[in-house]
PDB file of C-alpha atoms in Angstrom:
ATOM      1  CA  LYS A   1      97.116  16.993 127.088  1.00  0.00           C
ATOM      2  CA  ALA A   2      95.197  19.447 129.484  1.00  0.00           C
ATOM      3  CA  GLY A   3      96.256  22.889 129.134  1.00  0.00           C
ATOM      4  CA  VAL A   4      97.177  25.434 132.145  1.00  0.00           C
ATOM      5  CA  THR A   5      94.205  25.849 134.538  1.00  0.00           C
ATOM      6  CA  GLN A   6      93.376  28.578 136.864  1.00  0.00           C
ATOM      7  CA  THR A   7      91.081  29.431 139.841  1.00  0.00           C
ATOM      8  CA  PRO A   8      89.028  31.037 140.144  1.00  0.00           C
ATOM      9  CA  ARG A   9      88.267  32.779 136.723  1.00  0.00           C
ATOM     10  CA  TYR A  10      86.559  35.976 138.323  1.00  0.00           C
ATOM     11  CA  LEU A  11      87.077  37.515 141.883  1.00  0.00           C
ATOM     12  CA  ILE A  12      85.964  40.706 143.503  1.00  0.00           C
ATOM     13  CA  LYS A  13      87.175  41.948 146.341  1.00  0.00           C
ATOM     14  CA  THR A  14      87.720  45.445 148.217  1.00  0.00           C
ATOM     15  CA  ARG A  15      90.586  47.161 149.297  1.00  0.00           C
ATOM     16  CA  GLY A  16      92.578  45.979 151.896  1.00  0.00           C
ATOM     17  CA  GLN A  17      91.405  42.582 151.885  1.00  0.00           C
ATOM     18  CA  GLN A  18      93.889  39.543 150.603  1.00  0.00           C
ATOM     19  CA  VAL A  19      93.692  37.176 147.933  1.00  0.00           C
ATOM     20  CA  THR A  20      94.908  33.866 146.440  1.00  0.00           C
ATOM     21  CA  LEU A  21      94.799  32.620 143.132  1.00  0.00           C
ATOM     22  CA  SER A  22      95.534  28.945 141.998  1.00  0.00           C
ATOM     23  CA  CYS A  23      97.559  27.789 138.627  1.00  0.00           C
ATOM     24  CA  SER A  24      97.774  24.007 137.752  1.00  0.00           C
ATOM     25  CA  PRO A  25     100.500  23.977 134.867  1.00  0.00           C
ATOM     26  CA  ILE A  26     100.502  21.565 132.024  1.00  0.00           C
ATOM     27  CA  SER A  27     101.365  18.003 133.236  1.00  0.00           C
ATOM     28  CA  GLY A  28     104.909  17.273 133.211  1.00  0.00           C
ATOM     29  CA  HIS A  29     105.900  20.914 133.176  1.00  0.00           C
ATOM     30  CA  ARG A  30     108.023  22.289 136.213  1.00  0.00           C
ATOM     31  CA  SER A  31     108.296  25.961 135.761  1.00  0.00           C
ATOM     32  CA  VAL A  32     105.272  28.246 136.407  1.00  0.00           C
ATOM     33  CA  SER A  33     105.689  32.142 136.141  1.00  0.00           C
ATOM     34  CA  TRP A  34     103.121  34.910 136.955  1.00  0.00           C
ATOM     35  CA  TYR A  35     102.209  37.959 135.024  1.00  0.00           C
ATOM     36  CA  GLN A  36      99.692  41.028 135.271  1.00  0.00           C
ATOM     37  CA  GLN A  37      97.924  42.385 132.662  1.00  0.00           C
ATOM     38  CA  THR A  38      96.035  45.946 132.707  1.00  0.00           C
ATOM     39  CA  PRO A  39      95.168  48.134 129.914  1.00  0.00           C
ATOM     40  CA  GLY A  40      97.711  50.780 131.138  1.00  0.00           C
ATOM     41  CA  GLN A  41     100.686  48.760 131.695  1.00  0.00           C
ATOM     42  CA  GLY A  42     100.337  45.785 129.372  1.00  0.00           C
ATOM     43  CA  LEU A  43     101.702  42.316 130.500  1.00  0.00           C
ATOM     44  CA  GLN A  44     104.039  42.565 132.803  1.00  0.00           C
ATOM     45  CA  PHE A  45     106.117  39.889 134.576  1.00  0.00           C
ATOM     46  CA  LEU A  46     105.567  39.364 138.607  1.00  0.00           C
ATOM     47  CA  PHE A  47     107.885  36.171 139.442  1.00  0.00           C
ATOM     48  CA  GLU A  48     109.169  32.623 138.022  1.00  0.00           C
ATOM     49  CA  TYR A  49     108.905  29.420 140.186  1.00  0.00           C
ATOM     50  CA  PHE A  50     110.739  26.307 139.316  1.00  0.00           C
ATOM     51  CA  SER A  51     111.420  23.448 141.377  1.00  0.00           C
ATOM     52  CA  GLU A  52     109.667  25.020 144.395  1.00  0.00           C
ATOM     53  CA  THR A  53     112.194  27.682 144.315  1.00  0.00           C
ATOM     54  CA  GLN A  54     111.737  31.454 143.099  1.00  0.00           C
ATOM     55  CA  ARG A  55     113.876  32.129 140.305  1.00  0.00           C
ATOM     56  CA  ASN A  56     113.093  35.537 139.110  1.00  0.00           C
ATOM     57  CA  LYS A  57     111.084  38.481 140.158  1.00  0.00           C
ATOM     58  CA  GLY A  58     109.666  41.346 138.676  1.00  0.00           C
ATOM     59  CA  ASN A  59     109.291  45.146 139.929  1.00  0.00           C
ATOM     60  CA  PHE A  60     106.352  44.553 142.002  1.00  0.00           C
ATOM     61  CA  PRO A  61     106.031  45.316 146.000  1.00  0.00           C
ATOM     62  CA  GLY A  62     106.323  42.969 148.608  1.00  0.00           C
ATOM     63  CA  ARG A  63     102.508  42.687 148.967  1.00  0.00           C
ATOM     64  CA  PHE A  64     102.380  40.444 145.739  1.00  0.00           C
ATOM     65  CA  SER A  65     103.918  36.859 146.914  1.00  0.00           C
ATOM     66  CA  GLY A  66     103.737  33.319 145.495  1.00  0.00           C
ATOM     67  CA  ARG A  67     104.938  29.698 145.854  1.00  0.00           C
ATOM     68  CA  GLN A  68     105.006  26.382 144.091  1.00  0.00           C
ATOM     69  CA  PHE A  69     103.986  23.467 145.471  1.00  0.00           C
ATOM     70  CA  SER A  70     106.302  19.877 145.214  1.00  0.00           C
ATOM     71  CA  ASN A  71     103.314  18.729 142.629  1.00  0.00           C
ATOM     72  CA  SER A  72     104.565  22.307 140.634  1.00  0.00           C
ATOM     73  CA  ARG A  73     101.161  23.706 140.999  1.00  0.00           C
ATOM     74  CA  SER A  74     101.541  27.390 141.939  1.00  0.00           C
ATOM     75  CA  GLU A  75      99.473  30.015 144.022  1.00  0.00           C
ATOM     76  CA  MET A  76     100.076  34.095 144.440  1.00  0.00           C
ATOM     77  CA  ASN A  77      98.719  36.176 147.363  1.00  0.00           C
ATOM     78  CA  VAL A  78      98.229  40.042 147.107  1.00  0.00           C
ATOM     79  CA  SER A  79      97.672  41.123 150.486  1.00  0.00           C
ATOM     80  CA  THR A  80      96.413  44.685 151.190  1.00  0.00           C
ATOM     81  CA  LEU A  81      94.621  45.240 148.253  1.00  0.00           C
ATOM     82  CA  GLU A  82      94.356  48.134 146.358  1.00  0.00           C
ATOM     83  CA  LEU A  83      92.646  49.506 143.431  1.00  0.00           C
ATOM     84  CA  GLY A  84      95.312  49.414 141.068  1.00  0.00           C
ATOM     85  CA  ASP A  85      95.923  45.634 141.529  1.00  0.00           C
ATOM     86  CA  SER A  86      92.473  45.290 139.311  1.00  0.00           C
ATOM     87  CA  ALA A  87      93.791  43.079 136.876  1.00  0.00           C
ATOM     88  CA  LEU A  88      93.974  39.813 134.708  1.00  0.00           C
ATOM     89  CA  TYR A  89      96.373  37.649 136.585  1.00  0.00           C
ATOM     90  CA  LEU A  90      97.761  35.179 134.180  1.00  0.00           C
ATOM     91  CA  CYS A  91      99.792  31.925 135.073  1.00  0.00           C
ATOM     92  CA  ALA A  92     102.361  30.161 132.028  1.00  0.00           C
ATOM     93  CA  SER A  93     103.480  26.935 132.371  1.00  0.00           C
ATOM     94  CA  SER A  94     107.134  25.592 131.014  1.00  0.00           C
ATOM     95  CA  PRO A  95     108.407  22.339 130.831  1.00  0.00           C
ATOM     96  CA  ARG A  96     111.793  23.674 132.309  1.00  0.00           C
ATOM     97  CA  THR A  97     113.075  27.017 132.981  1.00  0.00           C
ATOM     98  CA  GLY A  98     115.837  28.636 130.846  1.00  0.00           C
ATOM     99  CA  ARG A  99     115.729  31.394 127.940  1.00  0.00           C
ATOM    100  CA  GLU A 100     114.677  29.526 125.153  1.00  0.00           C
ATOM    101  CA  VAL A 101     111.854  27.870 126.499  1.00  0.00           C
ATOM    102  CA  GLU A 102     107.980  28.159 125.470  1.00  0.00           C
ATOM    103  CA  GLN A 103     105.625  29.113 127.985  1.00  0.00           C
ATOM    104  CA  PHE A 104     101.895  28.351 127.343  1.00  0.00           C
ATOM    105  CA  PHE A 105      99.420  30.555 129.273  1.00  0.00           C
ATOM    106  CA  GLY A 106      95.952  29.781 131.299  1.00  0.00           C
ATOM    107  CA  PRO A 107      92.861  31.860 130.780  1.00  0.00           C
ATOM    108  CA  GLY A 108      93.877  34.082 133.643  1.00  0.00           C
ATOM    109  CA  THR A 109      92.044  35.287 136.515  1.00  0.00           C
ATOM    110  CA  ARG A 110      90.123  38.408 136.287  1.00  0.00           C
ATOM    111  CA  LEU A 111      90.708  40.411 139.520  1.00  0.00           C
ATOM    112  CA  THR A 112      88.184  43.341 140.681  1.00  0.00           C
ATOM    113  CA  VAL A 113      89.175  45.765 143.226  1.00  0.00           C
ATOM    114  CA  LEU A 114      86.519  47.867 144.891  1.00  0.00           C
TER     115      LEU A 114
ATOM    116  CA  GLY B   1     115.935  46.092 131.897  1.00  0.00           C
ATOM    117  CA  GLU B   2     114.926  44.684 128.424  1.00  0.00           C
ATOM    118  CA  ASN B   3     112.704  47.337 126.526  1.00  0.00           C
ATOM    119  CA  VAL B   4     110.512  46.176 123.623  1.00  0.00           C
ATOM    120  CA  GLU B   5     108.416  48.176 120.896  1.00  0.00           C
ATOM    121  CA  GLN B   6     105.780  47.013 119.236  1.00  0.00           C
ATOM    122  CA  HIS B   7     104.313  48.866 115.880  1.00  0.00           C
ATOM    123  CA  PRO B   8     101.282  49.525 114.905  1.00  0.00           C
ATOM    124  CA  SER B   9      99.404  49.392 118.008  1.00  0.00           C
ATOM    125  CA  THR B  10      95.938  48.934 115.719  1.00  0.00           C
ATOM    126  CA  LEU B  11      95.822  47.471 112.214  1.00  0.00           C
ATOM    127  CA  SER B  12      93.168  47.291 109.882  1.00  0.00           C
ATOM    128  CA  VAL B  13      92.762  45.087 106.765  1.00  0.00           C
ATOM    129  CA  GLN B  14      91.000  43.470 104.345  1.00  0.00           C
ATOM    130  CA  GLU B  15      90.445  39.832 104.560  1.00  0.00           C
ATOM    131  CA  GLY B  16      92.554  38.056 101.980  1.00  0.00           C
ATOM    132  CA  ASP B  17      95.407  40.866 102.503  1.00  0.00           C
ATOM    133  CA  SER B  18      98.876  40.265 104.129  1.00  0.00           C
ATOM    134  CA  ALA B  19      99.516  41.907 107.906  1.00  0.00           C
ATOM    135  CA  VAL B  20     102.592  42.572 109.266  1.00  0.00           C
ATOM    136  CA  ILE B  21     103.795  43.616 112.583  1.00  0.00           C
ATOM    137  CA  LYS B  22     106.901  45.068 113.937  1.00  0.00           C
ATOM    138  CA  CYS B  23     109.180  44.727 117.486  1.00  0.00           C
ATOM    139  CA  THR B  24     112.553  46.115 118.037  1.00  0.00           C
ATOM    140  CA  TYR B  25     114.137  45.239 121.392  1.00  0.00           C
ATOM    141  CA  SER B  26     117.211  46.463 123.224  1.00  0.00           C
ATOM    142  CA  ASP B  27     119.066  43.278 124.921  1.00  0.00           C
ATOM    143  CA  SER B  28     121.103  41.923 122.161  1.00  0.00           C
ATOM    144  CA  ALA B  29     122.186  38.949 124.209  1.00  0.00           C
ATOM    145  CA  SER B  30     118.168  37.758 123.976  1.00  0.00           C
ATOM    146  CA  ASN B  31     118.039  34.640 122.079  1.00  0.00           C
ATOM    147  CA  TYR B  32     114.251  34.125 122.022  1.00  0.00           C
ATOM    148  CA  PHE B  33     111.226  35.707 120.238  1.00  0.00           C
ATOM    149  CA  PRO B  34     107.737  34.328 120.931  1.00  0.00           C
ATOM    150  CA  TRP B  35     104.298  35.936 119.198  1.00  0.00           C
ATOM    151  CA  TYR B  36     101.440  35.356 121.036  1.00  0.00           C
ATOM    152  CA  LYS B  37      97.733  35.893 119.672  1.00  0.00           C
ATOM    153  CA  GLN B  38      95.275  36.881 122.731  1.00  0.00           C
ATOM    154  CA  GLU B  39      91.286  36.745 121.880  1.00  0.00           C
ATOM    155  CA  LEU B  40      88.751  38.365 123.899  1.00  0.00           C
ATOM    156  CA  GLY B  41      88.699  37.014 127.420  1.00  0.00           C
ATOM    157  CA  LYS B  42      91.326  34.159 126.965  1.00  0.00           C
ATOM    158  CA  GLY B  43      94.968  34.343 127.819  1.00  0.00           C
ATOM    159  CA  PRO B  44      97.496  34.906 125.210  1.00  0.00           C
ATOM    160  CA  GLN B  45      98.158  31.674 122.777  1.00  0.00           C
ATOM    161  CA  LEU B  46     101.906  31.081 121.676  1.00  0.00           C
ATOM    162  CA  ILE B  47     101.303  30.945 117.410  1.00  0.00           C
ATOM    163  CA  ILE B  48     105.008  31.098 116.361  1.00  0.00           C
ATOM    164  CA  ASP B  49     108.565  31.795 117.776  1.00  0.00           C
ATOM    165  CA  ILE B  50     112.029  32.049 116.962  1.00  0.00           C
ATOM    166  CA  ARG B  51     115.363  31.680 117.952  1.00  0.00           C
ATOM    167  CA  SER B  52     118.308  33.673 117.263  1.00  0.00           C
ATOM    168  CA  ASN B  53     120.360  30.961 115.046  1.00  0.00           C
ATOM    169  CA  VAL B  54     117.601  31.092 112.218  1.00  0.00           C
ATOM    170  CA  GLY B  55     116.330  34.678 110.132  1.00  0.00           C
ATOM    171  CA  GLU B  56     112.956  33.229 109.582  1.00  0.00           C
ATOM    172  CA  LYS B  57     110.510  30.551 110.260  1.00  0.00           C
ATOM    173  CA  LYS B  58     107.280  29.662 108.895  1.00  0.00           C
ATOM    174  CA  ASP B  59     104.055  28.080 109.872  1.00  0.00           C
ATOM    175  CA  GLN B  60     101.303  28.090 107.332  1.00  0.00           C
ATOM    176  CA  ARG B  61      99.926  31.149 106.837  1.00  0.00           C
ATOM    177  CA  ILE B  62     102.399  32.545 109.493  1.00  0.00           C
ATOM    178  CA  ALA B  63     105.892  33.866 109.237  1.00  0.00           C
ATOM    179  CA  VAL B  64     108.249  35.400 111.552  1.00  0.00           C
ATOM    180  CA  THR B  65     111.571  37.126 110.468  1.00  0.00           C
ATOM    181  CA  LEU B  66     114.640  38.085 112.826  1.00  0.00           C
ATOM    182  CA  ASN B  67     117.555  40.781 112.247  1.00  0.00           C
ATOM    183  CA  LYS B  68     119.583  40.098 115.348  1.00  0.00           C
ATOM    184  CA  THR B  69     122.152  43.349 113.953  1.00  0.00           C
ATOM    185  CA  ALA B  70     119.286  45.488 113.915  1.00  0.00           C
ATOM    186  CA  LYS B  71     117.283  43.964 116.785  1.00  0.00           C
ATOM    187  CA  HIS B  72     114.068  43.868 115.359  1.00  0.00           C
ATOM    188  CA  PHE B  73     111.797  40.817 114.504  1.00  0.00           C
ATOM    189  CA  SER B  74     108.175  40.666 112.647  1.00  0.00           C
ATOM    190  CA  LEU B  75     105.459  38.906 112.284  1.00  0.00           C
ATOM    191  CA  HIS B  76     103.793  38.317 108.884  1.00  0.00           C
ATOM    192  CA  ILE B  77     100.231  36.720 108.305  1.00  0.00           C
ATOM    193  CA  THR B  78      99.162  36.219 104.842  1.00  0.00           C
ATOM    194  CA  GLU B  79      95.694  35.465 103.401  1.00  0.00           C
ATOM    195  CA  THR B  80      94.151  37.163 106.304  1.00  0.00           C
ATOM    196  CA  GLN B  81      90.470  35.831 107.751  1.00  0.00           C
ATOM    197  CA  PRO B  82      88.188  37.202 110.062  1.00  0.00           C
ATOM    198  CA  GLU B  83      89.704  34.758 112.803  1.00  0.00           C
ATOM    199  CA  ASP B  84      92.765  36.402 112.808  1.00  0.00           C
ATOM    200  CA  SER B  85      91.132  39.128 114.574  1.00  0.00           C
ATOM    201  CA  ALA B  86      92.801  39.444 117.930  1.00  0.00           C
ATOM    202  CA  VAL B  87      95.415  41.503 119.598  1.00  0.00           C
ATOM    203  CA  TYR B  88      99.150  39.960 119.054  1.00  0.00           C
ATOM    204  CA  PHE B  89     102.097  40.481 121.367  1.00  0.00           C
ATOM    205  CA  CYS B  90     105.652  39.815 120.603  1.00  0.00           C
ATOM    206  CA  ALA B  91     107.779  39.017 123.244  1.00  0.00           C
ATOM    207  CA  VAL B  92     111.318  38.526 124.296  1.00  0.00           C
ATOM    208  CA  ILE B  93     113.264  36.654 126.989  1.00  0.00           C
ATOM    209  CA  TYR B  94     115.382  38.671 129.140  1.00  0.00           C
ATOM    210  CA  ASN B  95     117.756  37.359 131.780  1.00  0.00           C
ATOM    211  CA  ALA B  96     118.814  33.913 132.738  1.00  0.00           C
ATOM    212  CA  GLY B  97     115.162  32.781 133.674  1.00  0.00           C
ATOM    213  CA  ASN B  98     111.805  32.474 131.776  1.00  0.00           C
ATOM    214  CA  MET B  99     110.891  36.158 132.069  1.00  0.00           C
ATOM    215  CA  LEU B 100     109.256  37.344 129.062  1.00  0.00           C
ATOM    216  CA  THR B 101     109.317  41.110 128.164  1.00  0.00           C
ATOM    217  CA  PHE B 102     106.060  42.078 125.992  1.00  0.00           C
ATOM    218  CA  GLY B 103     105.384  44.438 123.358  1.00  0.00           C
ATOM    219  CA  GLY B 104     102.502  46.859 124.017  1.00  0.00           C
ATOM    220  CA  GLY B 105     100.336  44.944 121.744  1.00  0.00           C
ATOM    221  CA  THR B 106      98.748  45.156 118.298  1.00  0.00           C
ATOM    222  CA  ARG B 107      94.957  45.283 117.828  1.00  0.00           C
ATOM    223  CA  LEU B 108      94.219  43.435 114.154  1.00  0.00           C
ATOM    224  CA  MET B 109      90.993  43.430 112.864  1.00  0.00           C
ATOM    225  CA  VAL B 110      90.414  41.628 109.721  1.00  0.00           C
ATOM    226  CA  LYS B 111      87.169  43.092 107.749  1.00  0.00           C
ATOM    227  CA  PRO B 112      85.284  40.557 105.549  1.00  0.00           C
TER     228      PRO B 112
END
C-alpha cells in the first residue's frame, strides 16, 4: 500500500498571504489528522477529520482551517500568514477514529513564511 | 489537557549498547501509547505502540514497557546500530478522538 502523501513538499510564502496544503491518506483510511512541528513548540495537534467532519481541534487560531473530501483526502488552509507559521505541517492517516488507533504520518510540507 | 514529559532530550550511546527513553503522562484515562522515530527530512514513523491492557511489548530489538499506576512508559532499544540514530517521540492519545499529545523528543546518537 502506498503511504500518506502530502503536497507540496516545500512552500515559501510572504506574510499576509494564505496557503493550502493537501494530504492523501493511505487507501482505505478514513481519518486524517494534521499536526504542526516547530523547534520551539514541538509537535502540536491542529485538527482531525473523519467522514468529512471535524472531530477535534487543537489550540490554534481561526486562521487555521481544514476540510475533508468524500474520498478522505484532506486540505488545510492557513490565512493571513505570520512569520511564526513557519513550520513542518504533518498529516497523519488512520483507518478509523478512536483512542487506540494507529496513526501513520506523511513526509510533511515545509512552510517558510518570509 | 494532557501533558507528556520525555527524558532525556539527548542520548549518546556506543554501537551495541542499549538505549532507554522514558515518558510520563498526566491523564490516567489514557490507553494508547505509541512511539515514533523521525529521521532528518522525514515524517515520524510509528515503530511500536502499547495499549493499557499489557505491561510490555517487544518487536525484535525494540521494547516498550508501561506502568499505568505510575503513569510512565519507556522505550528500550537493545544492540543499537548507527541507523537507530534519529529523534524519538513518545505520544499519548488524549480525549475521545485521535489527538496525539507528544513528548518533547529525544535525539539518539549511536556512535560506531
